[in-house]
Each structure stands twice: as C-alpha cells, then as structure tokens.
PDB file of C-alpha atoms in Angstrom:
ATOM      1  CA  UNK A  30     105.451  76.827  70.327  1.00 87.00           C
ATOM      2  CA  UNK A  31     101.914  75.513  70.957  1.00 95.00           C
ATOM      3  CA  UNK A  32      99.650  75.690  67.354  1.00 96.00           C
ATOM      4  CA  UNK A  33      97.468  78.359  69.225  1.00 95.00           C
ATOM      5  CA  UNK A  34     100.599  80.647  70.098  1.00 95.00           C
ATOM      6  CA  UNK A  35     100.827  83.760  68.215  1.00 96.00           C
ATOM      7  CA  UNK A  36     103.646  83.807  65.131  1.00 96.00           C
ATOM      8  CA  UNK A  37     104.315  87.712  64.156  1.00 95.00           C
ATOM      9  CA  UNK A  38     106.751  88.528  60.832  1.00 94.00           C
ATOM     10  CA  UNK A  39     108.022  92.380  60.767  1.00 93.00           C
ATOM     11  CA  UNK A  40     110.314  93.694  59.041  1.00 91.00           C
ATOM     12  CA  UNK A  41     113.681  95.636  61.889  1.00 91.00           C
ATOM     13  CA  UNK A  42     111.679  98.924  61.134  1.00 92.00           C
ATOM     14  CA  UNK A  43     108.485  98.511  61.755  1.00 95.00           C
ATOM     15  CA  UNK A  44     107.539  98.258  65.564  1.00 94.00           C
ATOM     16  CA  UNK A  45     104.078  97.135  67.174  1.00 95.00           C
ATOM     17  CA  UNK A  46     102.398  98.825  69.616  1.00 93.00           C
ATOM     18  CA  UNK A  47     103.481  97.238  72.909  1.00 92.00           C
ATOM     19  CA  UNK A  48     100.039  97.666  74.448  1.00 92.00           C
ATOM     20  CA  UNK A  49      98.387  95.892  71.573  1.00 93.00           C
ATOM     21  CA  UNK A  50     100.605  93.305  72.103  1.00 92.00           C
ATOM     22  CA  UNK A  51      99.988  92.991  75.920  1.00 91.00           C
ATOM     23  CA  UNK A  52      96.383  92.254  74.825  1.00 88.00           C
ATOM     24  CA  UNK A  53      96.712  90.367  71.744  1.00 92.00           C
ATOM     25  CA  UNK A  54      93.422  88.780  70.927  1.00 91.00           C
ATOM     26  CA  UNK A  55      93.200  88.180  66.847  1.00 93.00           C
ATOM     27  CA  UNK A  56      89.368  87.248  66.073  1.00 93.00           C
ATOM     28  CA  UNK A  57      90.939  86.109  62.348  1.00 96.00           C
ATOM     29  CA  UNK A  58      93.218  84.002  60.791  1.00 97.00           C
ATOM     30  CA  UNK A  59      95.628  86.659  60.185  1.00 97.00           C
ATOM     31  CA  UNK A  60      96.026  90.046  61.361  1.00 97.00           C
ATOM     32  CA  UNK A  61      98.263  93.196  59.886  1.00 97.00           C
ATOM     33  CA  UNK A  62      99.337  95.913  62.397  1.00 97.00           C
ATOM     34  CA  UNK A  63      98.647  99.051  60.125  1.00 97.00           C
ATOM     35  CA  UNK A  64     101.646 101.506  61.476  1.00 96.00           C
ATOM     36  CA  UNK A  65     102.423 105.231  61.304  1.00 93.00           C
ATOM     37  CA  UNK A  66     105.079 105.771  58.236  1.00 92.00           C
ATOM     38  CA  UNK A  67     108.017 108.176  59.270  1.00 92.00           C
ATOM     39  CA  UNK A  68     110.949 108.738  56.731  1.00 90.00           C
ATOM     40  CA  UNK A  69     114.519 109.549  57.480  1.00 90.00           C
ATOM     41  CA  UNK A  70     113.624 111.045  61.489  1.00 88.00           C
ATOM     42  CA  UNK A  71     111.769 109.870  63.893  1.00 88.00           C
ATOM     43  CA  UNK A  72     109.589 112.752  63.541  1.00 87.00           C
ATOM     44  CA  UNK A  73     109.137 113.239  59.781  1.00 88.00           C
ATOM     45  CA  UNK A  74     105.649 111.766  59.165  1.00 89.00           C
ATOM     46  CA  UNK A  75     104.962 110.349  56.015  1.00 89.00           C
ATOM     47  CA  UNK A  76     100.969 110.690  55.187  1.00 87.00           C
ATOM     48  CA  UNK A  77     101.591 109.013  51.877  1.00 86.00           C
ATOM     49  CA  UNK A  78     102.383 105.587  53.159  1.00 87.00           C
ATOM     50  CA  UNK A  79     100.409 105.418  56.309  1.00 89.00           C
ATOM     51  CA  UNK A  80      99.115 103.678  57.694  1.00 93.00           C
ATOM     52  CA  UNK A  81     101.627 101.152  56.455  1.00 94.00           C
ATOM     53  CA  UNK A  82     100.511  97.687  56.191  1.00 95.00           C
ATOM     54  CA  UNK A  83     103.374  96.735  58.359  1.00 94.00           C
ATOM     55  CA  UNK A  84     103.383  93.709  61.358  1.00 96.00           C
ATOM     56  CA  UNK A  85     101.779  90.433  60.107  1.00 97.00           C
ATOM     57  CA  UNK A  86     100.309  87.921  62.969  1.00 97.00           C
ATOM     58  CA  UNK A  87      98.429  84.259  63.385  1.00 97.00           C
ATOM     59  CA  UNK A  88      98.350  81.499  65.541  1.00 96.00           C
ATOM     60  CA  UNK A  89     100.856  78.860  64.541  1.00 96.00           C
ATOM     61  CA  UNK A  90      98.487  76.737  63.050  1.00 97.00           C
ATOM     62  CA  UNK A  91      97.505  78.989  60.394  1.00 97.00           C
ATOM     63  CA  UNK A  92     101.726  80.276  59.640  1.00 96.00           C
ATOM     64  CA  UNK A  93     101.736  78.749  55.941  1.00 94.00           C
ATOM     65  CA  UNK A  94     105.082  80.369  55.712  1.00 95.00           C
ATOM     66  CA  UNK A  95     106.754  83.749  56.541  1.00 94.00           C
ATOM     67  CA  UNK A  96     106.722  84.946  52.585  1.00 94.00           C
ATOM     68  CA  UNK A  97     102.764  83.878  52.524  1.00 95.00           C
ATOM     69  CA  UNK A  98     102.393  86.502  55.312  1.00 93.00           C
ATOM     70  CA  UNK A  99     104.201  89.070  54.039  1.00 91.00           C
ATOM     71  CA  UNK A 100     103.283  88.401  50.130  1.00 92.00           C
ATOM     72  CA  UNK A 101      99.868  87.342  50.282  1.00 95.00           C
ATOM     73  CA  UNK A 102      98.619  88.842  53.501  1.00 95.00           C
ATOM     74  CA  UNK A 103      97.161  92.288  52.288  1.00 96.00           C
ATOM     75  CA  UNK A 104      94.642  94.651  53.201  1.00 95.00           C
ATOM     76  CA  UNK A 105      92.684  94.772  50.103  1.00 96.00           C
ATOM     77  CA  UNK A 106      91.950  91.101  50.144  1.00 95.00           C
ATOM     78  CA  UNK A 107      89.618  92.265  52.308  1.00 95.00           C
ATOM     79  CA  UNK A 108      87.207  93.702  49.583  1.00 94.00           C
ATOM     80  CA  UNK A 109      87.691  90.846  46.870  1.00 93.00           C
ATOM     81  CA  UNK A 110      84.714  89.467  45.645  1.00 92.00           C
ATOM     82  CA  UNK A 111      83.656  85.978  47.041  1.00 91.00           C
ATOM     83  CA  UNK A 112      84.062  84.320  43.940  1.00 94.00           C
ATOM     84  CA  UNK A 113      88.436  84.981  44.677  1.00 93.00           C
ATOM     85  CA  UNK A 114      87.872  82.194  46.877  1.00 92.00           C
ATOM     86  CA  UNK A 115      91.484  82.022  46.560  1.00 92.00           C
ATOM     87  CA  UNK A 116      92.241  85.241  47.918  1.00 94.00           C
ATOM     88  CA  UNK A 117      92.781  85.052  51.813  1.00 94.00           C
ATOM     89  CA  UNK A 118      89.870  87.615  53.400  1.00 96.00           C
ATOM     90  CA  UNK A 119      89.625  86.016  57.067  1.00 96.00           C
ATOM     91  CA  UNK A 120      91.905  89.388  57.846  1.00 97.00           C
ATOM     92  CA  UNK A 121      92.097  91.890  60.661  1.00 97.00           C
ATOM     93  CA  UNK A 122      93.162  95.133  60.540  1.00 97.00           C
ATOM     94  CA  UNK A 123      94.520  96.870  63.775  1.00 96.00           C
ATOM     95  CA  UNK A 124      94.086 100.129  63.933  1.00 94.00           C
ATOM     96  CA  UNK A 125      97.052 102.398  65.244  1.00 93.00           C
ATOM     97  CA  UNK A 126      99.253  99.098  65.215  1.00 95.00           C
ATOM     98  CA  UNK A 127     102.464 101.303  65.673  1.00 95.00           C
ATOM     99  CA  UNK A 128     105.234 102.403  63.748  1.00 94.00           C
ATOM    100  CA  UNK A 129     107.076 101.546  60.384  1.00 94.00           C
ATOM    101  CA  UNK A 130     110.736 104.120  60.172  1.00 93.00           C
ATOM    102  CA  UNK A 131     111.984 104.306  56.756  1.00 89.00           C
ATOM    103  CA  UNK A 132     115.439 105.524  56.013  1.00 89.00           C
ATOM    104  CA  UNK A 133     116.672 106.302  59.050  1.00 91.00           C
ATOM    105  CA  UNK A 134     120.312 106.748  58.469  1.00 91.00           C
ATOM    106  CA  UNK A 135     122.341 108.563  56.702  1.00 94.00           C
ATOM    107  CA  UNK A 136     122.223 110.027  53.251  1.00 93.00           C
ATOM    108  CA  UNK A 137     125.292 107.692  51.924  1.00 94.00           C
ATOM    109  CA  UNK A 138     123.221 104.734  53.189  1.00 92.00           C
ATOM    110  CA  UNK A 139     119.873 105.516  51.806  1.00 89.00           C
ATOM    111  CA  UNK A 140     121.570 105.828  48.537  1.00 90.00           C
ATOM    112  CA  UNK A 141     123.033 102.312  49.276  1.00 89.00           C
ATOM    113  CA  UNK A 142     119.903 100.690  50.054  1.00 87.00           C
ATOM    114  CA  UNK A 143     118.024 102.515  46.320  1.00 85.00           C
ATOM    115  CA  UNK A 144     120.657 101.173  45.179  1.00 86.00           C
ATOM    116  CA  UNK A 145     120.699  97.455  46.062  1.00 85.00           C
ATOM    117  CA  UNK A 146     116.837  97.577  46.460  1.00 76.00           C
ATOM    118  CA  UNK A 147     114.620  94.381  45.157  1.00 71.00           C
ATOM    119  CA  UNK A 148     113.011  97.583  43.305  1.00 72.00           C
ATOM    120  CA  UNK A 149     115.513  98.167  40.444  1.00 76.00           C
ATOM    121  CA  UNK A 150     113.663 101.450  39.421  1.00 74.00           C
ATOM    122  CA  UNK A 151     114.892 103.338  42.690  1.00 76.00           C
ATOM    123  CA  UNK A 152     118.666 102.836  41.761  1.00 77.00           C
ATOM    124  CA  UNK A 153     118.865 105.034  39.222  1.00 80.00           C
ATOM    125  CA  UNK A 154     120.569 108.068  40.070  1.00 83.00           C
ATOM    126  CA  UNK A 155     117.829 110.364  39.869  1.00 80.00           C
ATOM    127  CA  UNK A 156     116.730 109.033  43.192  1.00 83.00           C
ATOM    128  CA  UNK A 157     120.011 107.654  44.843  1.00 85.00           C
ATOM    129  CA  UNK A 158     122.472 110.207  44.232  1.00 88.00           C
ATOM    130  CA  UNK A 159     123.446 111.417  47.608  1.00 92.00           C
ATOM    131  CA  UNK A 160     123.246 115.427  47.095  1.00 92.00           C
ATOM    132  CA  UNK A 161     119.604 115.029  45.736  1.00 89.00           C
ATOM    133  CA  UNK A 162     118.821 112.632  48.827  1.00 88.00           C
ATOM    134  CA  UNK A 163     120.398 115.168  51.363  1.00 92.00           C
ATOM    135  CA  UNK A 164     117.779 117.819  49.176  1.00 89.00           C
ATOM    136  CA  UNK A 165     115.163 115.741  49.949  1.00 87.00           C
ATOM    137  CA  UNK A 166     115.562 115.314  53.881  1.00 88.00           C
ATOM    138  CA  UNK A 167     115.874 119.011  53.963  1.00 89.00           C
ATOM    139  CA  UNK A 168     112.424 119.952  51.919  1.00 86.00           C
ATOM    140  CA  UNK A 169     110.614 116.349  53.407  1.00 87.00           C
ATOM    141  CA  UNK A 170     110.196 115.617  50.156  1.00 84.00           C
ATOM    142  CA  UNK A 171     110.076 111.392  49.611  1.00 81.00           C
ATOM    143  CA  UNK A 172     112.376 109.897  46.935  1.00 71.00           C
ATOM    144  CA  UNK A 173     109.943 108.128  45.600  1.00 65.00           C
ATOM    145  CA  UNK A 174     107.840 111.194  44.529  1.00 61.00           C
ATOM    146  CA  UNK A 175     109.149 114.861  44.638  1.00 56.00           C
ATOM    147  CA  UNK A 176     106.176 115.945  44.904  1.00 58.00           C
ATOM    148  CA  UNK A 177     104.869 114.362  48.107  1.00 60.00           C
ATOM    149  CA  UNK A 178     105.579 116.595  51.140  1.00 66.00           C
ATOM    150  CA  UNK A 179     105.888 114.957  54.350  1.00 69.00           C
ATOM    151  CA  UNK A 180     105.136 117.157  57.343  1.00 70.00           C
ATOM    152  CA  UNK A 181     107.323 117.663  60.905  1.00 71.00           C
ATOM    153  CA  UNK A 182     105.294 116.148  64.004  1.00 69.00           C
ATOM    154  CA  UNK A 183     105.553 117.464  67.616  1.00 70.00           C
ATOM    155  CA  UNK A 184     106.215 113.814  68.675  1.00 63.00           C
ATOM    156  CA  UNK A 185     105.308 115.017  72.128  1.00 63.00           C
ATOM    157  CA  UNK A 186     101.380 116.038  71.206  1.00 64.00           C
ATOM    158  CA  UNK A 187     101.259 112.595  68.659  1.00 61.00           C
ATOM    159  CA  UNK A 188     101.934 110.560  71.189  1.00 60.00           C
ATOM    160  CA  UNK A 189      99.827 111.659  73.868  1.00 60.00           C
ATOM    161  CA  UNK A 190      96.749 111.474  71.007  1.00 62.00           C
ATOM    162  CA  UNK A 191      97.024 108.380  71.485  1.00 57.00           C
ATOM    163  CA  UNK A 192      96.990 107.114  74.616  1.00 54.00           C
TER     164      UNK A 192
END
C-alpha cells in the first residue's frame, strides 16, 4: 500500500456504506463511519446504540496501529478542550456510515458470546441465560438494559430514506 492509501479497521458486523466508500475522500486524519445499530435481526433497530461509532479509516501514513484506531479513535475527542493536546481531535464523523448487527444468531450463541465477553459483567446469568435471552428477542428488549425497547423497522421504507 502507498502511505496515502486508505487503511479501514471494522469489526465482521459492522458494514460501511458501499457508496461512501466509492467516494471516499477523508478531509482528517481519521475518520469513524457512525452506523445504524440493529440487535439480533436485521430489522430490529436499536436507537440506544446508534449511531454506533463503528468503521475506523486513515491514510496509511497516519495507521499508528489497529488498537489506536479502535481504542483511541472516538467521537468525543472531538469536544476536548485544546489544552488535551494529547487527545486526537483531527476526526471526521460520517454521517449514515452504514450498519453495525449485533447478535445475530441464535439464543445459545448470544449467551456464549455474554459469556466469554472482554465485559465480565454481561456473563452473569441474569443476562446470558438462554430462556431470558429468547424473552428478550421476543419483547426487543436489549440485554444490556431491560428497559430499553428497540423498535421493528420496515427495512423496505429505511432504506429507500436514504438513498
């Protein structure tokens, strides 16, 4: 790769916007795609955690590494004060970068992955035991709060908002 060629880190579930990509012109050191959250179907849209701060991008010559994008990369840099010189700022944000699926399998498999998730907290069986998790597809509730509803989209009318 040449040092102006873009470098993007994403996680297997979150998915850019191919048109953005088509066009890809970041006026910053670093941009974040900011994606549309869905949990456990593709049409289950979580309002809670969108947009999610999902896609990283920057020319080669600014990659410091893959975890500085994904650690240190964050929208709220943004807003420091200039005196957190230290904080990276020189950000862009696109808007309606895509979309970031969450749990998209099966209830024995979300329990799996609360389970062996870097977020000890979340295997505890309040949130992966599989009958509550099955509950919670069924009401759109999230597992991380019970109380936040997520809502059913008409994918068809989403989409063609859009474009």
């Amino acid at each position: 790769a040449d040092q102006d060629d873009y470098v993007m880190f994403s996680d297997p579930d979150e998915i850019p916007r191919p048109e953005i990509l088509e066009n890809l012109n970041i006026n910053s050191k670093f941009g974040i795609f900011l994606q549309t959250c869905f949990c456990y179907k593709f049409n289950i849209f979580n309002k809670y955690e969108s947009p999610w701060e999902g896609t990283r991008v920057c020319k080669l010559k600014n990659l410091r590494s893959f975890d500085y994008l994904r650690q240190k990369i964050k929208a709220k840099n943004i807003i420091k004060p200039f005196w957190k010189f230290y904080i990276e700022k020189d950000i862009q944000l696109i808007e309606y970068g895509g979309w970031h699926f969450n749990s998209l399998m099966k209830p024995e498999e979300i329990s799996l992955k609360l389970k062996t998730f870097a977020h000890e907290e979340f295997s505890k069986d309040e949130y992966s035991n599989i009958e509550k998790i099955k509950k919670n597809i069924f009401e759109k509730k999230t597992y991380l709060k019970e109380r936040m509803f997520m809502k059913l989209l008409n994918l068809i009318n989403h989409f063609r908002n859009m474009f």
